[in-house]
Structure formats: C-alpha cells, structure tokens
Amino acid sequence: MSLSIPKIENGSAGNLEVSDKVFGQGFNESLVHQLVVGYLAAARSGTKAQKSRSDVSGGGKKPWKQKGSGHARAGTTRGPLWRTGGVTFAASNRNYRQKLNKKMYRAAVRSILSELLRQGRLVVSDSIVPESAKTRDLAVKLKSFGDGYTVILAEQLDLNLALSSRNLPNVSVNTADTLSPVDLVHAERVIATSSAIRKLEVRLS
C-alpha cells in the first residue's frame, strides 16, 4: 500500500509518496506515553545537593596531637560536628533519566508520525524555510496554514529559520536528527520539508 503526504508549494497542492514502514504504522499509545514521559524526565535536572565529609575542603591533617592538648580527640576537620565539616547524610543530585532503547524510540516516533498523517496534521512544504531572517516573512507563510501550535520539521537547522521563528509564540523548529516527541504530540500541524521526510525514512526504517 502506497502512502502520500499532502504537499503544498506556493498555493499549489500535490502529494509526496512516503514509505508505509514509517508512516503507515498503528498508534501504540503505551509506547508513545513511555517515550514522552522519558523525554520529559531526561530534561529534568537535579538541583538538590549537599557536601559530605569527602567533598568539603580541608581536613587533610590531624588538627592536634592525640593526647595532652586538652581537646577532644579529632582526626580531621571534615567531620559533621565541625562548623566547616560535611553533612552526615548528604543529599545528592538525582538522575531522572529513564532507559528507552533505540528500537523502542524508533517505533514510538513512527507511531506518532503515522498518527499525524492519518489525522491530517502533517503536510510537506519546501517553501516554508524563509529566505531571510525576518519574523514577518515566516509569519506570512504560516498564516496560510492556519492558527495553532505549529512544528516546522527541517532536515537540518537553518539559520534564517531559527532566527525568524524564535519570536513566534506558537512555533517550534525541529530537525530530523533532534525530534521532540512532546512537540509532535502537542502540535496541531507539522510542516515538514521533503528532505526532512526522506531523512526520517532512512533513520526510522
């Protein structure tokens, strides 16, 4: 069975033939959910950290001799009883990253792309990449596709595309190598270039 993605170029419509191995898969909700949760978890950064006695500076020398000084015995100034010592049970940064192997990742992305095509939220347009870095030029092109959250999918990051889209609140730019599953799931429409689609076919097959 042959599949095609609607292709819009300067007002004229056509179709781009694509592989059903990438764009003709069923929607695996549990796998897509696992991918999105893992992607969001990997973006988290642990910000809670304390220094244990092995992390604080100083304390490499015994502060005084064992007997006869009148002080209690002490072998280091790094102990938790000292003012500059380490914490007894120091908290450490937590790694929120979840394991998701490449086979599961590719299957989940194929599932998302296939569902976008079935719902009519995926179109192809090579003219979406602006010739200048002006936000106005890109906004005019996007206006013909309608309102709502839009993801532009390019083969590689274009400087004009990056500069012209950064001030548009409902536009996100992705590349074929750095897909964001969160952006794809939330997007009302995905506008991809032909070269990006071909690269995805090679990468996800």
GROMACS .gro file of C-alpha atoms in nm:
model
  205
    1MET     CA    1   0.000   0.000   0.000
    2SER     CA    2   0.141   0.337  -0.103
    3LEU     CA    3   0.108   0.638   0.123
    4SER     CA    4   0.142   1.004   0.042
    5ILE     CA    5   0.167   1.327   0.239
    6PRO     CA    6  -0.010   1.639   0.113
    7LYS     CA    7   0.243   1.876  -0.040
    8ILE     CA    8   0.172   2.247  -0.062
    9GLU     CA    9   0.400   2.474  -0.262
   10ASN     CA   10   0.307   2.839  -0.321
   11GLY     CA   11  -0.065   2.770  -0.332
   12SER     CA   12  -0.044   2.457  -0.550
   13ALA     CA   13  -0.122   2.119  -0.399
   14GLY     CA   14   0.030   1.780  -0.464
   15ASN     CA   15   0.145   1.465  -0.287
   16LEU     CA   16   0.473   1.322  -0.168
   17GLU     CA   17   0.497   0.943  -0.175
   18VAL     CA   18   0.632   0.801   0.151
   19SER     CA   19   0.715   0.463   0.297
   20ASP     CA   20   0.442   0.279   0.484
   21LYS     CA   21   0.709   0.131   0.711
   22VAL     CA   22   0.749   0.473   0.869
   23PHE     CA   23   0.418   0.650   0.807
   24GLY     CA   24   0.179   0.355   0.795
   25GLN     CA   25   0.213   0.213   1.146
   26GLY     CA   26  -0.058   0.175   1.407
   27PHE     CA   27  -0.076   0.402   1.708
   28ASN     CA   28   0.086   0.241   2.012
   29GLU     CA   29  -0.040   0.462   2.293
   30SER     CA   30   0.155   0.295   2.574
   31LEU     CA   31   0.484   0.315   2.383
   32VAL     CA   32   0.428   0.680   2.288
   33HIS     CA   33   0.341   0.759   2.650
   34GLN     CA   34   0.663   0.594   2.766
   35LEU     CA   35   0.864   0.797   2.513
   36VAL     CA   36   0.706   1.128   2.614
   37VAL     CA   37   0.748   1.061   2.987
   38GLY     CA   38   1.109   0.956   2.935
   39TYR     CA   39   1.180   1.264   2.723
   40LEU     CA   40   1.037   1.498   2.988
   41ALA     CA   41   1.218   1.314   3.267
   42ALA     CA   42   1.552   1.342   3.090
   43ALA     CA   43   1.503   1.719   3.068
   44ARG     CA   44   1.484   1.747   3.447
   45SER     CA   45   1.795   1.846   3.637
   46GLY     CA   46   1.867   1.752   3.996
   47THR     CA   47   1.926   2.072   4.193
   48LYS     CA   48   1.943   1.929   4.545
   49ALA     CA   49   2.298   1.857   4.657
   50GLN     CA   50   2.498   1.876   4.978
   51LYS     CA   51   2.862   1.809   5.053
   52SER     CA   52   2.964   1.506   5.253
   53ARG     CA   53   3.287   1.488   5.456
   54SER     CA   54   3.470   1.367   5.146
   55ASP     CA   55   3.356   1.668   4.940
   56VAL     CA   56   3.441   1.961   5.170
   57SER     CA   57   3.785   2.119   5.157
   58GLY     CA   58   4.045   2.094   5.430
   59GLY     CA   59   4.091   1.830   5.697
   60GLY     CA   60   4.385   1.656   5.540
   61LYS     CA   61   4.593   1.696   5.857
   62LYS     CA   62   4.517   1.590   6.214
   63PRO     CA   63   4.431   1.923   6.386
   64TRP     CA   64   4.626   1.844   6.704
   65LYS     CA   65   4.804   1.555   6.870
   66GLN     CA   66   4.601   1.271   7.014
   67LYS     CA   67   4.675   1.336   7.382
   68GLY     CA   68   4.781   1.617   7.611
   69SER     CA   69   4.627   1.913   7.430
   70GLY     CA   70   4.314   1.938   7.642
   71HIS     CA   71   4.091   1.899   7.337
   72ALA     CA   72   3.878   1.604   7.248
   73ARG     CA   73   4.034   1.358   7.010
   74ALA     CA   74   3.999   1.461   6.645
   75GLY     CA   75   4.143   1.318   6.329
   76THR     CA   76   4.001   1.561   6.075
   77THR     CA   77   3.820   1.892   6.047
   78ARG     CA   78   3.587   1.750   5.785
   79GLY     CA   79   3.363   1.570   6.033
   80PRO     CA   80   2.994   1.668   6.061
   81LEU     CA   81   3.046   1.804   6.416
   82TRP     CA   82   3.272   2.078   6.285
   83ARG     CA   83   3.146   2.411   6.159
   84THR     CA   84   3.305   2.365   5.817
   85GLY     CA   85   3.252   1.989   5.806
   86GLY     CA   86   3.042   1.784   5.573
   87VAL     CA   87   2.680   1.678   5.616
   88THR     CA   88   2.623   1.341   5.780
   89PHE     CA   89   2.370   1.208   5.529
   90ALA     CA   90   2.433   1.443   5.239
   91ALA     CA   91   2.167   1.470   4.970
   92SER     CA   92   2.290   1.411   4.617
   93ASN     CA   93   2.159   1.512   4.277
   94ARG     CA   94   1.906   1.268   4.140
   95ASN     CA   95   1.926   1.140   3.786
   96TYR     CA   96   1.572   1.133   3.644
   97ARG     CA   97   1.673   0.979   3.311
   98GLN     CA   98   1.475   0.673   3.208
   99LYS     CA   99   1.606   0.398   2.982
  100LEU     CA  100   1.449   0.375   2.637
  101ASN     CA  101   1.642   0.177   2.380
  102LYS     CA  102   1.676   0.281   2.016
  103LYS     CA  103   1.434   0.021   1.886
  104MET     CA  104   1.156   0.144   2.114
  105TYR     CA  105   1.237   0.508   2.031
  106ARG     CA  106   1.215   0.449   1.656
  107ALA     CA  107   0.890   0.255   1.693
  108ALA     CA  108   0.733   0.530   1.904
  109VAL     CA  109   0.834   0.805   1.660
  110ARG     CA  110   0.697   0.601   1.368
  111SER     CA  111   0.372   0.565   1.560
  112ILE     CA  112   0.348   0.941   1.619
  113LEU     CA  113   0.425   1.030   1.257
  114SER     CA  114   0.175   0.776   1.129
  115GLU     CA  115  -0.098   0.915   1.353
  116LEU     CA  116  -0.019   1.271   1.243
  117LEU     CA  117  -0.061   1.165   0.881
  118ARG     CA  118  -0.390   0.983   0.950
  119GLN     CA  119  -0.532   1.287   1.127
  120GLY     CA  120  -0.427   1.525   0.850
  121ARG     CA  121  -0.189   1.717   1.075
  122LEU     CA  122   0.122   1.650   0.865
  123VAL     CA  123   0.196   1.839   0.543
  124VAL     CA  124   0.503   1.894   0.328
  125SER     CA  125   0.623   2.234   0.211
  126ASP     CA  126   0.974   2.312   0.091
  127SER     CA  127   0.893   2.682   0.069
  128ILE     CA  128   0.833   2.708   0.446
  129VAL     CA  129   1.203   2.784   0.500
  130PRO     CA  130   1.231   3.164   0.466
  131GLU     CA  131   1.491   3.332   0.252
  132SER     CA  132   1.556   3.595   0.519
  133ALA     CA  133   1.576   3.605   0.898
  134LYS     CA  134   1.272   3.832   0.933
  135THR     CA  135   0.995   3.706   1.156
  136ARG     CA  136   0.737   3.878   0.937
  137ASP     CA  137   0.832   3.668   0.634
  138LEU     CA  138   0.781   3.341   0.820
  139ALA     CA  139   0.460   3.464   0.983
  140VAL     CA  140   0.312   3.541   0.641
  141LYS     CA  141   0.393   3.190   0.520
  142LEU     CA  142   0.247   3.026   0.829
  143LYS     CA  143  -0.074   3.228   0.806
  144SER     CA  144  -0.185   3.025   0.504
  145PHE     CA  145  -0.164   2.705   0.709
  146GLY     CA  146  -0.392   2.834   0.984
  147ASP     CA  147  -0.353   2.917   1.351
  148GLY     CA  148  -0.245   2.697   1.640
  149TYR     CA  149   0.073   2.536   1.763
  150THR     CA  150   0.291   2.455   1.462
  151VAL     CA  151   0.604   2.244   1.437
  152ILE     CA  152   0.838   2.306   1.145
  153LEU     CA  153   1.043   1.998   1.062
  154ALA     CA  154   1.360   2.063   0.862
  155GLU     CA  155   1.644   1.835   0.756
  156GLN     CA  156   1.893   2.047   0.948
  157LEU     CA  157   1.879   2.368   1.145
  158ASP     CA  158   1.868   2.666   0.910
  159LEU     CA  159   1.991   2.998   1.048
  160ASN     CA  160   1.715   3.203   0.884
  161LEU     CA  161   1.452   2.959   1.007
  162ALA     CA  162   1.588   2.966   1.362
  163LEU     CA  163   1.606   3.346   1.377
  164SER     CA  164   1.269   3.410   1.216
  165SER     CA  165   1.081   3.161   1.434
  166ARG     CA  166   1.222   3.239   1.778
  167ASN     CA  167   0.982   3.532   1.838
  168LEU     CA  168   0.671   3.343   1.726
  169PRO     CA  169   0.499   3.204   2.038
  170ASN     CA  170   0.323   2.907   1.877
  171VAL     CA  171   0.603   2.786   1.650
  172SER     CA  172   0.871   2.528   1.724
  173VAL     CA  173   1.152   2.419   1.491
  174ASN     CA  174   1.270   2.059   1.494
  175THR     CA  175   1.523   1.878   1.279
  176ALA     CA  176   1.518   1.521   1.157
  177ASP     CA  177   1.801   1.435   1.398
  178THR     CA  178   1.660   1.615   1.705
  179LEU     CA  179   1.291   1.537   1.707
  180SER     CA  180   1.094   1.637   2.014
  181PRO     CA  181   0.810   1.388   2.074
  182VAL     CA  182   0.643   1.638   2.306
  183ASP     CA  183   0.628   1.896   2.026
  184LEU     CA  184   0.496   1.639   1.778
  185VAL     CA  185   0.221   1.519   2.012
  186HIS     CA  186   0.104   1.870   2.103
  187ALA     CA  187   0.129   2.018   1.754
  188GLU     CA  188  -0.191   2.099   1.570
  189ARG     CA  189   0.007   2.074   1.247
  190VAL     CA  190   0.355   1.966   1.142
  191ILE     CA  191   0.505   2.129   0.833
  192ALA     CA  192   0.800   1.930   0.703
  193THR     CA  193   1.037   1.972   0.414
  194SER     CA  194   1.080   1.695   0.158
  195SER     CA  195   1.443   1.641   0.257
  196ALA     CA  196   1.342   1.604   0.624
  197ILE     CA  197   1.085   1.338   0.534
  198ARG     CA  198   1.341   1.144   0.330
  199LYS     CA  199   1.594   1.162   0.612
  200LEU     CA  200   1.335   1.035   0.859
  201GLU     CA  201   1.256   0.742   0.630
  202VAL     CA  202   1.621   0.642   0.629
  203ARG     CA  203   1.664   0.697   1.001
  204LEU     CA  204   1.347   0.519   1.117
  205SER     CA  205   1.332   0.231   0.870
   0.00000   0.00000   0.00000
